[in-house]
Amino acid sequence: MIYISEEESAALVTHDLAFEAARAALVAAASPEGRVFPAVLGRAREASNTFSIKSGSSGGLTGVKIGSFWSGNPARGLPRHNSTIVLLDQQTGRLGAVIEAGKVNAYRTAAADAVAADLLARRQAKVLAIFGAGNQASFEVTALARIRPIETVLVVARPSPQRDAFVNQIGERGLEAHAVSVEEAVRAADIVVTATPSREPLFDAAWVKPGTHVVSMGSDAAGKHELPSDLLSKASLFCDLLSQSVQIGEFQHLRDAIDAGLLAVTPIGDVIEKRAPGRRFEDEITVFDSSGISLQDLYMADALIRAKLRR
Protein backbone atom coordinates (compact mmCIF):
# COMPACT_ATOMS: atom_id res chain seq x y z
CA MET A 1 0.00 0.00 0.00
CA ILE A 2 1.32 3.41 -1.01
CA TYR A 3 1.01 6.34 1.37
CA ILE A 4 1.68 9.96 0.44
CA SER A 5 1.49 12.54 3.22
CA GLU A 6 0.11 16.06 2.88
CA GLU A 7 3.65 17.46 2.91
CA GLU A 8 4.82 15.07 0.20
CA SER A 9 1.81 15.54 -2.08
CA ALA A 10 2.16 19.33 -1.77
CA ALA A 11 5.80 19.01 -2.83
CA LEU A 12 4.97 16.73 -5.77
CA VAL A 13 2.03 18.60 -7.29
CA THR A 14 2.47 21.17 -10.07
CA HIS A 15 0.06 23.00 -12.31
CA ASP A 16 1.34 20.98 -15.28
CA LEU A 17 0.70 17.69 -13.48
CA ALA A 18 -2.75 18.84 -12.39
CA PHE A 19 -3.72 20.07 -15.87
CA GLU A 20 -2.87 16.76 -17.54
CA ALA A 21 -4.55 14.71 -14.80
CA ALA A 22 -7.70 16.84 -14.90
CA ARG A 23 -7.84 16.61 -18.68
CA ALA A 24 -7.60 12.81 -18.58
CA ALA A 25 -10.25 12.66 -15.86
CA LEU A 26 -12.70 14.80 -17.83
CA VAL A 27 -12.21 12.59 -20.87
CA ALA A 28 -12.85 9.50 -18.72
CA ALA A 29 -16.00 11.09 -17.28
CA ALA A 30 -17.44 11.44 -20.77
CA SER A 31 -16.54 7.87 -21.79
CA PRO A 32 -18.55 4.66 -21.33
CA GLU A 33 -15.99 3.26 -18.86
CA GLY A 34 -16.07 6.29 -16.56
CA ARG A 35 -18.36 6.04 -13.55
CA VAL A 36 -19.05 8.77 -11.03
CA PHE A 37 -21.39 7.95 -8.18
CA PRO A 38 -23.60 10.43 -6.30
CA ALA A 39 -21.75 12.59 -3.81
CA VAL A 40 -22.53 12.06 -0.12
CA LEU A 41 -22.63 15.24 1.96
CA GLY A 42 -22.46 15.08 5.74
CA ARG A 43 -21.97 17.03 8.94
CA ALA A 44 -19.97 16.31 12.05
CA ARG A 45 -21.09 16.94 15.65
CA GLU A 46 -20.44 20.65 15.15
CA ALA A 47 -22.88 21.74 12.44
CA SER A 48 -20.27 24.04 10.86
CA ASN A 49 -17.93 21.08 10.25
CA THR A 50 -18.90 19.35 7.02
CA PHE A 51 -17.53 16.66 4.75
CA SER A 52 -18.23 15.07 1.38
CA ILE A 53 -17.49 11.66 -0.07
CA LYS A 54 -17.06 11.38 -3.83
CA SER A 55 -16.43 8.02 -5.45
CA GLY A 56 -15.85 6.72 -8.95
CA SER A 57 -14.06 4.32 -11.25
CA SER A 58 -12.58 4.12 -14.73
CA GLY A 59 -10.78 1.44 -16.69
CA GLY A 60 -7.76 1.54 -14.41
CA LEU A 61 -8.76 3.37 -11.23
CA THR A 62 -11.29 2.88 -8.44
CA GLY A 63 -11.59 4.88 -5.25
CA VAL A 64 -12.99 7.70 -3.18
CA LYS A 65 -12.12 11.24 -2.08
CA ILE A 66 -13.11 12.48 1.36
CA GLY A 67 -13.17 16.25 1.53
CA SER A 68 -13.68 18.07 4.82
CA PHE A 69 -14.31 21.64 5.94
CA TRP A 70 -13.59 22.25 9.63
CA SER A 71 -14.45 25.86 10.39
CA GLY A 72 -12.36 26.20 13.56
CA ASN A 73 -9.10 24.94 12.08
CA PRO A 74 -7.45 28.34 11.51
CA ALA A 75 -7.41 28.87 15.29
CA ARG A 76 -5.42 25.64 15.48
CA GLY A 77 -3.02 26.76 12.78
CA LEU A 78 -4.57 24.38 10.25
CA PRO A 79 -6.39 24.93 6.94
CA ARG A 80 -10.18 24.69 6.91
CA HIS A 81 -10.19 22.42 3.86
CA ASN A 82 -8.64 18.96 3.83
CA SER A 83 -8.84 16.05 1.40
CA THR A 84 -7.88 12.40 1.46
CA ILE A 85 -7.91 10.19 -1.63
CA VAL A 86 -8.17 6.42 -1.29
CA LEU A 87 -7.40 4.15 -4.26
CA LEU A 88 -8.50 0.52 -4.17
CA ASP A 89 -6.47 -2.29 -5.70
CA GLN A 90 -8.28 -3.23 -8.92
CA GLN A 91 -7.66 -6.93 -8.42
CA THR A 92 -8.44 -7.40 -4.72
CA GLY A 93 -10.41 -4.36 -3.57
CA ARG A 94 -7.92 -3.82 -0.76
CA LEU A 95 -6.21 -0.51 -0.08
CA GLY A 96 -3.89 0.42 -2.91
CA ALA A 97 -2.99 3.95 -1.90
CA VAL A 98 -3.87 6.69 0.57
CA ILE A 99 -2.96 10.24 -0.41
CA GLU A 100 -3.46 13.26 1.80
CA ALA A 101 -4.37 15.93 -0.71
CA GLY A 102 -5.46 19.20 0.89
CA LYS A 103 -3.29 21.45 -1.26
CA VAL A 104 -3.58 19.06 -4.19
CA ASN A 105 -7.34 19.55 -4.15
CA ALA A 106 -6.94 23.25 -4.89
CA TYR A 107 -4.67 22.46 -7.85
CA ARG A 108 -7.12 19.82 -9.08
CA THR A 109 -10.11 22.17 -9.04
CA ALA A 110 -8.29 25.02 -10.76
CA ALA A 111 -6.85 22.64 -13.35
CA ALA A 112 -10.29 21.45 -14.47
CA ASP A 113 -11.34 25.07 -14.92
CA ALA A 114 -8.18 25.75 -16.93
CA VAL A 115 -8.79 22.72 -19.16
CA ALA A 116 -12.29 23.99 -19.91
CA ALA A 117 -11.14 27.59 -20.40
CA ASP A 118 -8.49 26.44 -22.87
CA LEU A 119 -11.33 25.14 -25.04
CA LEU A 120 -13.96 27.79 -24.35
CA ALA A 121 -12.34 31.16 -23.55
CA ARG A 122 -11.30 33.46 -26.37
CA ARG A 123 -7.62 33.16 -27.27
CA GLN A 124 -6.87 36.79 -26.43
CA ALA A 125 -8.70 36.83 -23.09
CA LYS A 126 -6.74 39.32 -20.97
CA VAL A 127 -9.06 40.42 -18.16
CA LEU A 128 -10.05 37.96 -15.44
CA ALA A 129 -12.74 38.73 -12.86
CA ILE A 130 -12.60 36.54 -9.78
CA PHE A 131 -15.37 36.44 -7.19
CA GLY A 132 -13.89 35.51 -3.83
CA ALA A 133 -10.49 36.06 -2.24
CA GLY A 134 -10.06 32.78 -0.41
CA ASN A 135 -7.51 30.03 -0.83
CA GLN A 136 -9.01 28.65 -4.05
CA ALA A 137 -9.06 32.01 -5.81
CA SER A 138 -5.27 32.18 -5.89
CA PHE A 139 -5.01 28.79 -7.60
CA GLU A 140 -7.66 29.79 -10.14
CA VAL A 141 -5.73 32.89 -11.14
CA THR A 142 -2.48 30.97 -11.58
CA ALA A 143 -4.04 28.11 -13.54
CA LEU A 144 -5.90 30.42 -15.93
CA ALA A 145 -2.92 32.72 -16.45
CA ARG A 146 -0.99 29.68 -17.71
CA ILE A 147 -3.35 29.10 -20.63
CA ARG A 148 -4.48 32.62 -21.52
CA PRO A 149 -2.55 35.94 -21.71
CA ILE A 150 -4.12 37.36 -18.55
CA GLU A 151 -2.89 40.88 -17.80
CA THR A 152 -5.49 42.22 -15.36
CA VAL A 153 -7.28 40.54 -12.45
CA LEU A 154 -10.37 42.21 -11.00
CA VAL A 155 -11.21 40.95 -7.52
CA VAL A 156 -14.75 41.02 -6.16
CA ALA A 157 -14.86 40.39 -2.42
CA ARG A 158 -15.90 42.09 0.78
CA PRO A 159 -13.34 44.60 2.10
CA SER A 160 -10.95 42.78 4.42
CA PRO A 161 -7.22 42.34 5.09
CA GLN A 162 -7.50 38.97 3.32
CA ARG A 163 -8.84 40.59 0.16
CA ASP A 164 -6.13 43.26 0.20
CA ALA A 165 -3.43 40.63 0.73
CA PHE A 166 -4.82 38.63 -2.20
CA VAL A 167 -4.74 41.69 -4.49
CA ASN A 168 -1.15 42.39 -3.44
CA GLN A 169 -0.20 38.75 -4.00
CA ILE A 170 -1.49 38.88 -7.56
CA GLY A 171 0.42 42.10 -8.18
CA GLU A 172 3.62 40.45 -6.99
CA ARG A 173 3.19 37.90 -9.79
CA GLY A 174 3.43 40.69 -12.35
CA LEU A 175 -0.28 41.02 -13.05
CA GLU A 176 -2.28 44.19 -12.64
CA ALA A 177 -4.79 43.61 -9.84
CA HIS A 178 -7.61 45.71 -8.39
CA ALA A 179 -10.47 45.24 -5.96
CA VAL A 180 -13.52 46.59 -7.77
CA SER A 181 -17.32 46.58 -7.70
CA VAL A 182 -19.33 43.66 -9.02
CA GLU A 183 -20.60 45.55 -12.04
CA GLU A 184 -17.21 46.98 -12.98
CA ALA A 185 -15.61 43.54 -12.83
CA VAL A 186 -18.23 41.71 -14.89
CA ARG A 187 -18.54 44.40 -17.56
CA ALA A 188 -14.75 44.43 -18.13
CA ALA A 189 -14.04 40.70 -17.91
CA ASP A 190 -13.13 38.29 -20.67
CA ILE A 191 -13.29 35.44 -18.12
CA VAL A 192 -15.42 35.43 -14.95
CA VAL A 193 -14.77 32.87 -12.19
CA THR A 194 -17.07 32.56 -9.19
CA ALA A 195 -15.39 30.89 -6.23
CA THR A 196 -17.93 31.52 -3.47
CA PRO A 197 -20.43 29.66 -1.27
CA SER A 198 -23.25 31.92 -2.52
CA ARG A 199 -26.88 30.83 -2.51
CA GLU A 200 -28.09 33.61 -4.77
CA PRO A 201 -26.84 35.00 -8.11
CA LEU A 202 -23.80 37.22 -7.76
CA PHE A 203 -24.31 39.57 -10.70
CA ASP A 204 -26.70 40.78 -13.39
CA ALA A 205 -26.67 38.86 -16.67
CA ALA A 206 -26.91 42.12 -18.62
CA TRP A 207 -23.40 43.05 -17.47
CA VAL A 208 -21.79 40.05 -19.23
CA LYS A 209 -20.38 41.20 -22.54
CA PRO A 210 -20.46 39.07 -25.71
CA GLY A 211 -17.63 36.57 -25.90
CA THR A 212 -17.18 36.17 -22.15
CA HIS A 213 -16.36 32.80 -20.63
CA VAL A 214 -17.93 32.19 -17.20
CA VAL A 215 -16.93 29.52 -14.67
CA SER A 216 -19.04 28.55 -11.67
CA MET A 217 -16.89 26.50 -9.30
CA GLY A 218 -18.43 27.40 -5.95
CA SER A 219 -21.72 25.59 -6.54
CA ASP A 220 -21.05 22.12 -5.20
CA ALA A 221 -24.03 21.41 -2.92
CA ALA A 222 -27.79 21.59 -3.08
CA GLY A 223 -29.02 25.16 -2.79
CA LYS A 224 -25.82 26.88 -3.87
CA HIS A 225 -26.39 29.38 -6.68
CA GLU A 226 -23.81 31.75 -8.20
CA LEU A 227 -25.00 32.63 -11.71
CA PRO A 228 -28.14 34.44 -12.93
CA SER A 229 -30.55 32.06 -14.65
CA ASP A 230 -31.19 34.48 -17.51
CA LEU A 231 -27.49 34.32 -18.38
CA LEU A 232 -27.65 30.55 -18.71
CA SER A 233 -30.63 30.70 -21.05
CA LYS A 234 -28.60 32.70 -23.61
CA ALA A 235 -25.21 31.04 -23.21
CA SER A 236 -23.67 27.81 -24.44
CA LEU A 237 -23.49 25.46 -21.46
CA PHE A 238 -20.75 22.99 -20.54
CA CYS A 239 -20.03 20.89 -17.46
CA ASP A 240 -17.69 18.31 -15.99
CA LEU A 241 -20.49 15.74 -15.48
CA LEU A 242 -24.15 16.44 -16.22
CA SER A 243 -25.63 13.98 -13.70
CA GLN A 244 -23.74 15.72 -10.88
CA SER A 245 -24.18 19.22 -12.24
CA VAL A 246 -27.97 18.99 -12.07
CA GLN A 247 -27.81 17.51 -8.57
CA ILE A 248 -25.33 19.73 -6.71
CA GLY A 249 -23.78 22.00 -9.36
CA GLU A 250 -24.90 25.30 -10.82
CA PHE A 251 -27.23 23.62 -13.29
CA GLN A 252 -29.41 22.20 -10.49
CA HIS A 253 -31.45 25.37 -10.99
CA LEU A 254 -32.05 24.49 -14.66
CA ARG A 255 -32.82 20.82 -14.18
CA ASP A 256 -36.42 20.96 -15.37
CA ALA A 257 -35.45 22.78 -18.58
CA ILE A 258 -32.53 20.42 -19.19
CA ASP A 259 -34.64 17.31 -18.55
CA ALA A 260 -37.29 18.67 -20.93
CA GLY A 261 -34.71 19.19 -23.66
CA LEU A 262 -35.15 22.95 -23.67
CA LEU A 263 -31.50 23.55 -22.75
CA ALA A 264 -28.50 21.54 -23.94
CA VAL A 265 -25.41 20.96 -21.79
CA THR A 266 -22.20 19.52 -23.24
CA PRO A 267 -19.72 17.50 -21.13
CA ILE A 268 -16.31 19.11 -21.58
CA GLY A 269 -14.82 15.65 -22.16
CA ASP A 270 -16.77 15.47 -25.42
CA VAL A 271 -15.17 18.75 -26.49
CA ILE A 272 -11.70 17.47 -25.62
CA GLU A 273 -12.32 14.36 -27.70
CA LYS A 274 -13.79 16.47 -30.55
CA ARG A 275 -17.19 14.79 -30.36
CA ALA A 276 -18.75 18.20 -29.73
CA PRO A 277 -17.76 21.80 -30.49
CA GLY A 278 -16.40 24.17 -27.89
CA ARG A 279 -16.46 27.89 -28.61
CA ARG A 280 -17.99 28.37 -32.05
CA PHE A 281 -17.71 32.13 -32.58
CA GLU A 282 -16.11 35.18 -30.97
CA ASP A 283 -19.28 36.70 -29.51
CA GLU A 284 -20.54 33.46 -27.96
CA ILE A 285 -20.98 33.47 -24.19
CA THR A 286 -19.83 30.16 -22.69
CA VAL A 287 -20.49 28.82 -19.19
CA PHE A 288 -18.67 25.94 -17.51
CA ASP A 289 -20.16 24.36 -14.40
CA SER A 290 -17.25 22.96 -12.41
CA SER A 291 -18.94 20.85 -9.74
CA GLY A 292 -15.80 18.78 -9.04
CA ILE A 293 -15.94 15.07 -9.79
CA SER A 294 -14.32 12.07 -8.14
CA LEU A 295 -12.44 11.04 -11.28
CA GLN A 296 -10.40 14.26 -11.02
CA ASP A 297 -9.25 13.09 -7.59
CA LEU A 298 -8.47 9.55 -8.72
CA TYR A 299 -6.44 10.74 -11.70
CA MET A 300 -4.62 13.26 -9.53
CA ALA A 301 -3.74 10.48 -7.09
CA ASP A 302 -2.44 8.30 -9.90
CA ALA A 303 -0.33 11.15 -11.28
CA LEU A 304 1.13 11.84 -7.83
CA ILE A 305 2.04 8.19 -7.35
CA ARG A 306 3.83 8.14 -10.71
CA ALA A 307 5.64 11.37 -9.81
CA LYS A 308 6.71 9.86 -6.49
CA LEU A 309 8.01 6.69 -8.14
CA ARG A 310 10.04 8.74 -10.64
CA ARG A 311 11.93 10.48 -7.84
CSV table of C-alpha atoms in Angstrom, one decimal:
chain,number,residue,atom,x,y,z
A,1,MET,CA,0.0,0.0,0.0
A,2,ILE,CA,1.3,3.4,-1.0
A,3,TYR,CA,1.0,6.3,1.4
A,4,ILE,CA,1.7,10.0,0.4
A,5,SER,CA,1.5,12.5,3.2
A,6,GLU,CA,0.1,16.1,2.9
A,7,GLU,CA,3.6,17.5,2.9
A,8,GLU,CA,4.8,15.1,0.2
A,9,SER,CA,1.8,15.5,-2.1
A,10,ALA,CA,2.2,19.3,-1.8
A,11,ALA,CA,5.8,19.0,-2.8
A,12,LEU,CA,5.0,16.7,-5.8
A,13,VAL,CA,2.0,18.6,-7.3
A,14,THR,CA,2.5,21.2,-10.1
A,15,HIS,CA,0.1,23.0,-12.3
A,16,ASP,CA,1.3,21.0,-15.3
A,17,LEU,CA,0.7,17.7,-13.5
A,18,ALA,CA,-2.8,18.8,-12.4
A,19,PHE,CA,-3.7,20.1,-15.9
A,20,GLU,CA,-2.9,16.8,-17.5
A,21,ALA,CA,-4.5,14.7,-14.8
A,22,ALA,CA,-7.7,16.8,-14.9
A,23,ARG,CA,-7.8,16.6,-18.7
A,24,ALA,CA,-7.6,12.8,-18.6
A,25,ALA,CA,-10.3,12.7,-15.9
A,26,LEU,CA,-12.7,14.8,-17.8
A,27,VAL,CA,-12.2,12.6,-20.9
A,28,ALA,CA,-12.8,9.5,-18.7
A,29,ALA,CA,-16.0,11.1,-17.3
A,30,ALA,CA,-17.4,11.4,-20.8
A,31,SER,CA,-16.5,7.9,-21.8
A,32,PRO,CA,-18.6,4.7,-21.3
A,33,GLU,CA,-16.0,3.3,-18.9
A,34,GLY,CA,-16.1,6.3,-16.6
A,35,ARG,CA,-18.4,6.0,-13.5
A,36,VAL,CA,-19.1,8.8,-11.0
A,37,PHE,CA,-21.4,8.0,-8.2
A,38,PRO,CA,-23.6,10.4,-6.3
A,39,ALA,CA,-21.7,12.6,-3.8
A,40,VAL,CA,-22.5,12.1,-0.1
A,41,LEU,CA,-22.6,15.2,2.0
A,42,GLY,CA,-22.5,15.1,5.7
A,43,ARG,CA,-22.0,17.0,8.9
A,44,ALA,CA,-20.0,16.3,12.1
A,45,ARG,CA,-21.1,16.9,15.6
A,46,GLU,CA,-20.4,20.6,15.2
A,47,ALA,CA,-22.9,21.7,12.4
A,48,SER,CA,-20.3,24.0,10.9
A,49,ASN,CA,-17.9,21.1,10.3
A,50,THR,CA,-18.9,19.4,7.0
A,51,PHE,CA,-17.5,16.7,4.7
A,52,SER,CA,-18.2,15.1,1.4
A,53,ILE,CA,-17.5,11.7,-0.1
A,54,LYS,CA,-17.1,11.4,-3.8
A,55,SER,CA,-16.4,8.0,-5.5
A,56,GLY,CA,-15.8,6.7,-8.9
A,57,SER,CA,-14.1,4.3,-11.3
A,58,SER,CA,-12.6,4.1,-14.7
A,59,GLY,CA,-10.8,1.4,-16.7
A,60,GLY,CA,-7.8,1.5,-14.4
A,61,LEU,CA,-8.8,3.4,-11.2
A,62,THR,CA,-11.3,2.9,-8.4
A,63,GLY,CA,-11.6,4.9,-5.3
A,64,VAL,CA,-13.0,7.7,-3.2
A,65,LYS,CA,-12.1,11.2,-2.1
A,66,ILE,CA,-13.1,12.5,1.4
A,67,GLY,CA,-13.2,16.2,1.5
A,68,SER,CA,-13.7,18.1,4.8
A,69,PHE,CA,-14.3,21.6,5.9
A,70,TRP,CA,-13.6,22.2,9.6
A,71,SER,CA,-14.5,25.9,10.4
A,72,GLY,CA,-12.4,26.2,13.6
A,73,ASN,CA,-9.1,24.9,12.1
A,74,PRO,CA,-7.4,28.3,11.5
A,75,ALA,CA,-7.4,28.9,15.3
A,76,ARG,CA,-5.4,25.6,15.5
A,77,GLY,CA,-3.0,26.8,12.8
A,78,LEU,CA,-4.6,24.4,10.3
A,79,PRO,CA,-6.4,24.9,6.9
A,80,ARG,CA,-10.2,24.7,6.9
A,81,HIS,CA,-10.2,22.4,3.9
A,82,ASN,CA,-8.6,19.0,3.8
A,83,SER,CA,-8.8,16.1,1.4
A,84,THR,CA,-7.9,12.4,1.5
A,85,ILE,CA,-7.9,10.2,-1.6
A,86,VAL,CA,-8.2,6.4,-1.3
A,87,LEU,CA,-7.4,4.2,-4.3
A,88,LEU,CA,-8.5,0.5,-4.2
A,89,ASP,CA,-6.5,-2.3,-5.7
A,90,GLN,CA,-8.3,-3.2,-8.9
A,91,GLN,CA,-7.7,-6.9,-8.4
A,92,THR,CA,-8.4,-7.4,-4.7
A,93,GLY,CA,-10.4,-4.4,-3.6
A,94,ARG,CA,-7.9,-3.8,-0.8
A,95,LEU,CA,-6.2,-0.5,-0.1
A,96,GLY,CA,-3.9,0.4,-2.9
A,97,ALA,CA,-3.0,3.9,-1.9
A,98,VAL,CA,-3.9,6.7,0.6
A,99,ILE,CA,-3.0,10.2,-0.4
A,100,GLU,CA,-3.5,13.3,1.8
A,101,ALA,CA,-4.4,15.9,-0.7
A,102,GLY,CA,-5.5,19.2,0.9
A,103,LYS,CA,-3.3,21.4,-1.3
A,104,VAL,CA,-3.6,19.1,-4.2
A,105,ASN,CA,-7.3,19.5,-4.2
A,106,ALA,CA,-6.9,23.3,-4.9
A,107,TYR,CA,-4.7,22.5,-7.9
A,108,ARG,CA,-7.1,19.8,-9.1
A,109,THR,CA,-10.1,22.2,-9.0
A,110,ALA,CA,-8.3,25.0,-10.8
A,111,ALA,CA,-6.8,22.6,-13.3
A,112,ALA,CA,-10.3,21.5,-14.5
A,113,ASP,CA,-11.3,25.1,-14.9
A,114,ALA,CA,-8.2,25.7,-16.9
A,115,VAL,CA,-8.8,22.7,-19.2
A,116,ALA,CA,-12.3,24.0,-19.9
A,117,ALA,CA,-11.1,27.6,-20.4
A,118,ASP,CA,-8.5,26.4,-22.9
A,119,LEU,CA,-11.3,25.1,-25.0
A,120,LEU,CA,-14.0,27.8,-24.4
A,121,ALA,CA,-12.3,31.2,-23.6
A,122,ARG,CA,-11.3,33.5,-26.4
A,123,ARG,CA,-7.6,33.2,-27.3
A,124,GLN,CA,-6.9,36.8,-26.4
A,125,ALA,CA,-8.7,36.8,-23.1
A,126,LYS,CA,-6.7,39.3,-21.0
A,127,VAL,CA,-9.1,40.4,-18.2
A,128,LEU,CA,-10.1,38.0,-15.4
A,129,ALA,CA,-12.7,38.7,-12.9
A,130,ILE,CA,-12.6,36.5,-9.8
A,131,PHE,CA,-15.4,36.4,-7.2
A,132,GLY,CA,-13.9,35.5,-3.8
A,133,ALA,CA,-10.5,36.1,-2.2
A,134,GLY,CA,-10.1,32.8,-0.4
A,135,ASN,CA,-7.5,30.0,-0.8
A,136,GLN,CA,-9.0,28.7,-4.1
A,137,ALA,CA,-9.1,32.0,-5.8
A,138,SER,CA,-5.3,32.2,-5.9
A,139,PHE,CA,-5.0,28.8,-7.6
A,140,GLU,CA,-7.7,29.8,-10.1
A,141,VAL,CA,-5.7,32.9,-11.1
A,142,THR,CA,-2.5,31.0,-11.6
A,143,ALA,CA,-4.0,28.1,-13.5
A,144,LEU,CA,-5.9,30.4,-15.9
A,145,ALA,CA,-2.9,32.7,-16.4
A,146,ARG,CA,-1.0,29.7,-17.7
A,147,ILE,CA,-3.4,29.1,-20.6
A,148,ARG,CA,-4.5,32.6,-21.5
A,149,PRO,CA,-2.5,35.9,-21.7
A,150,ILE,CA,-4.1,37.4,-18.5
A,151,GLU,CA,-2.9,40.9,-17.8
A,152,THR,CA,-5.5,42.2,-15.4
A,153,VAL,CA,-7.3,40.5,-12.5
A,154,LEU,CA,-10.4,42.2,-11.0
A,155,VAL,CA,-11.2,41.0,-7.5
A,156,VAL,CA,-14.7,41.0,-6.2
A,157,ALA,CA,-14.9,40.4,-2.4
A,158,ARG,CA,-15.9,42.1,0.8
A,159,PRO,CA,-13.3,44.6,2.1
A,160,SER,CA,-10.9,42.8,4.4
A,161,PRO,CA,-7.2,42.3,5.1
A,162,GLN,CA,-7.5,39.0,3.3
A,163,ARG,CA,-8.8,40.6,0.2
A,164,ASP,CA,-6.1,43.3,0.2
A,165,ALA,CA,-3.4,40.6,0.7
A,166,PHE,CA,-4.8,38.6,-2.2
A,167,VAL,CA,-4.7,41.7,-4.5
A,168,ASN,CA,-1.1,42.4,-3.4
A,169,GLN,CA,-0.2,38.8,-4.0
A,170,ILE,CA,-1.5,38.9,-7.6
A,171,GLY,CA,0.4,42.1,-8.2
A,172,GLU,CA,3.6,40.4,-7.0
A,173,ARG,CA,3.2,37.9,-9.8
A,174,GLY,CA,3.4,40.7,-12.4
A,175,LEU,CA,-0.3,41.0,-13.0
A,176,GLU,CA,-2.3,44.2,-12.6
A,177,ALA,CA,-4.8,43.6,-9.8
A,178,HIS,CA,-7.6,45.7,-8.4
A,179,ALA,CA,-10.5,45.2,-6.0
A,180,VAL,CA,-13.5,46.6,-7.8
A,181,SER,CA,-17.3,46.6,-7.7
A,182,VAL,CA,-19.3,43.7,-9.0
A,183,GLU,CA,-20.6,45.5,-12.0
A,184,GLU,CA,-17.2,47.0,-13.0
A,185,ALA,CA,-15.6,43.5,-12.8
A,186,VAL,CA,-18.2,41.7,-14.9
A,187,ARG,CA,-18.5,44.4,-17.6
A,188,ALA,CA,-14.8,44.4,-18.1
A,189,ALA,CA,-14.0,40.7,-17.9
A,190,ASP,CA,-13.1,38.3,-20.7
A,191,ILE,CA,-13.3,35.4,-18.1
A,192,VAL,CA,-15.4,35.4,-15.0
A,193,VAL,CA,-14.8,32.9,-12.2
A,194,THR,CA,-17.1,32.6,-9.2
A,195,ALA,CA,-15.4,30.9,-6.2
A,196,THR,CA,-17.9,31.5,-3.5
A,197,PRO,CA,-20.4,29.7,-1.3
A,198,SER,CA,-23.3,31.9,-2.5
A,199,ARG,CA,-26.9,30.8,-2.5
A,200,GLU,CA,-28.1,33.6,-4.8
A,201,PRO,CA,-26.8,35.0,-8.1
A,202,LEU,CA,-23.8,37.2,-7.8
A,203,PHE,CA,-24.3,39.6,-10.7
A,204,ASP,CA,-26.7,40.8,-13.4
A,205,ALA,CA,-26.7,38.9,-16.7
A,206,ALA,CA,-26.9,42.1,-18.6
A,207,TRP,CA,-23.4,43.0,-17.5
A,208,VAL,CA,-21.8,40.1,-19.2
A,209,LYS,CA,-20.4,41.2,-22.5
A,210,PRO,CA,-20.5,39.1,-25.7
A,211,GLY,CA,-17.6,36.6,-25.9
A,212,THR,CA,-17.2,36.2,-22.2
A,213,HIS,CA,-16.4,32.8,-20.6
A,214,VAL,CA,-17.9,32.2,-17.2
A,215,VAL,CA,-16.9,29.5,-14.7
A,216,SER,CA,-19.0,28.6,-11.7
A,217,MET,CA,-16.9,26.5,-9.3
A,218,GLY,CA,-18.4,27.4,-6.0
A,219,SER,CA,-21.7,25.6,-6.5
A,220,ASP,CA,-21.1,22.1,-5.2
A,221,ALA,CA,-24.0,21.4,-2.9
A,222,ALA,CA,-27.8,21.6,-3.1
A,223,GLY,CA,-29.0,25.2,-2.8
A,224,LYS,CA,-25.8,26.9,-3.9
A,225,HIS,CA,-26.4,29.4,-6.7
A,226,GLU,CA,-23.8,31.7,-8.2
A,227,LEU,CA,-25.0,32.6,-11.7
A,228,PRO,CA,-28.1,34.4,-12.9
A,229,SER,CA,-30.5,32.1,-14.6
A,230,ASP,CA,-31.2,34.5,-17.5
A,231,LEU,CA,-27.5,34.3,-18.4
A,232,LEU,CA,-27.6,30.5,-18.7
A,233,SER,CA,-30.6,30.7,-21.1
A,234,LYS,CA,-28.6,32.7,-23.6
A,235,ALA,CA,-25.2,31.0,-23.2
A,236,SER,CA,-23.7,27.8,-24.4
A,237,LEU,CA,-23.5,25.5,-21.5
A,238,PHE,CA,-20.7,23.0,-20.5
A,239,CYS,CA,-20.0,20.9,-17.5
A,240,ASP,CA,-17.7,18.3,-16.0
A,241,LEU,CA,-20.5,15.7,-15.5
A,242,LEU,CA,-24.1,16.4,-16.2
A,243,SER,CA,-25.6,14.0,-13.7
A,244,GLN,CA,-23.7,15.7,-10.9
A,245,SER,CA,-24.2,19.2,-12.2
A,246,VAL,CA,-28.0,19.0,-12.1
A,247,GLN,CA,-27.8,17.5,-8.6
A,248,ILE,CA,-25.3,19.7,-6.7
A,249,GLY,CA,-23.8,22.0,-9.4
A,250,GLU,CA,-24.9,25.3,-10.8
A,251,PHE,CA,-27.2,23.6,-13.3
A,252,GLN,CA,-29.4,22.2,-10.5
A,253,HIS,CA,-31.4,25.4,-11.0
A,254,LEU,CA,-32.1,24.5,-14.7
A,255,ARG,CA,-32.8,20.8,-14.2
A,256,ASP,CA,-36.4,21.0,-15.4
A,257,ALA,CA,-35.5,22.8,-18.6
A,258,ILE,CA,-32.5,20.4,-19.2
A,259,ASP,CA,-34.6,17.3,-18.6
A,260,ALA,CA,-37.3,18.7,-20.9
A,261,GLY,CA,-34.7,19.2,-23.7
A,262,LEU,CA,-35.2,23.0,-23.7
A,263,LEU,CA,-31.5,23.6,-22.8
A,264,ALA,CA,-28.5,21.5,-23.9
A,265,VAL,CA,-25.4,21.0,-21.8
A,266,THR,CA,-22.2,19.5,-23.2
A,267,PRO,CA,-19.7,17.5,-21.1
A,268,ILE,CA,-16.3,19.1,-21.6
A,269,GLY,CA,-14.8,15.7,-22.2
A,270,ASP,CA,-16.8,15.5,-25.4
A,271,VAL,CA,-15.2,18.7,-26.5
A,272,ILE,CA,-11.7,17.5,-25.6
A,273,GLU,CA,-12.3,14.4,-27.7
A,274,LYS,CA,-13.8,16.5,-30.6
A,275,ARG,CA,-17.2,14.8,-30.4
A,276,ALA,CA,-18.8,18.2,-29.7
A,277,PRO,CA,-17.8,21.8,-30.5
A,278,GLY,CA,-16.4,24.2,-27.9
A,279,ARG,CA,-16.5,27.9,-28.6
A,280,ARG,CA,-18.0,28.4,-32.1
A,281,PHE,CA,-17.7,32.1,-32.6
A,282,GLU,CA,-16.1,35.2,-31.0
A,283,ASP,CA,-19.3,36.7,-29.5
A,284,GLU,CA,-20.5,33.5,-28.0
A,285,ILE,CA,-21.0,33.5,-24.2
A,286,THR,CA,-19.8,30.2,-22.7
A,287,VAL,CA,-20.5,28.8,-19.2
A,288,PHE,CA,-18.7,25.9,-17.5
A,289,ASP,CA,-20.2,24.4,-14.4
A,290,SER,CA,-17.2,23.0,-12.4
A,291,SER,CA,-18.9,20.9,-9.7
A,292,GLY,CA,-15.8,18.8,-9.0
A,293,ILE,CA,-15.9,15.1,-9.8
A,294,SER,CA,-14.3,12.1,-8.1
A,295,LEU,CA,-12.4,11.0,-11.3
A,296,GLN,CA,-10.4,14.3,-11.0
A,297,ASP,CA,-9.2,13.1,-7.6
A,298,LEU,CA,-8.5,9.6,-8.7
A,299,TYR,CA,-6.4,10.7,-11.7
A,300,MET,CA,-4.6,13.3,-9.5
A,301,ALA,CA,-3.7,10.5,-7.1
A,302,ASP,CA,-2.4,8.3,-9.9
A,303,ALA,CA,-0.3,11.2,-11.3
A,304,LEU,CA,1.1,11.8,-7.8
A,305,ILE,CA,2.0,8.2,-7.4
A,306,ARG,CA,3.8,8.1,-10.7
A,307,ALA,CA,5.6,11.4,-9.8
A,308,LYS,CA,6.7,9.9,-6.5
A,309,LEU,CA,8.0,6.7,-8.1
A,310,ARG,CA,10.0,8.7,-10.6
A,311,ARG,CA,11.9,10.5,-7.8
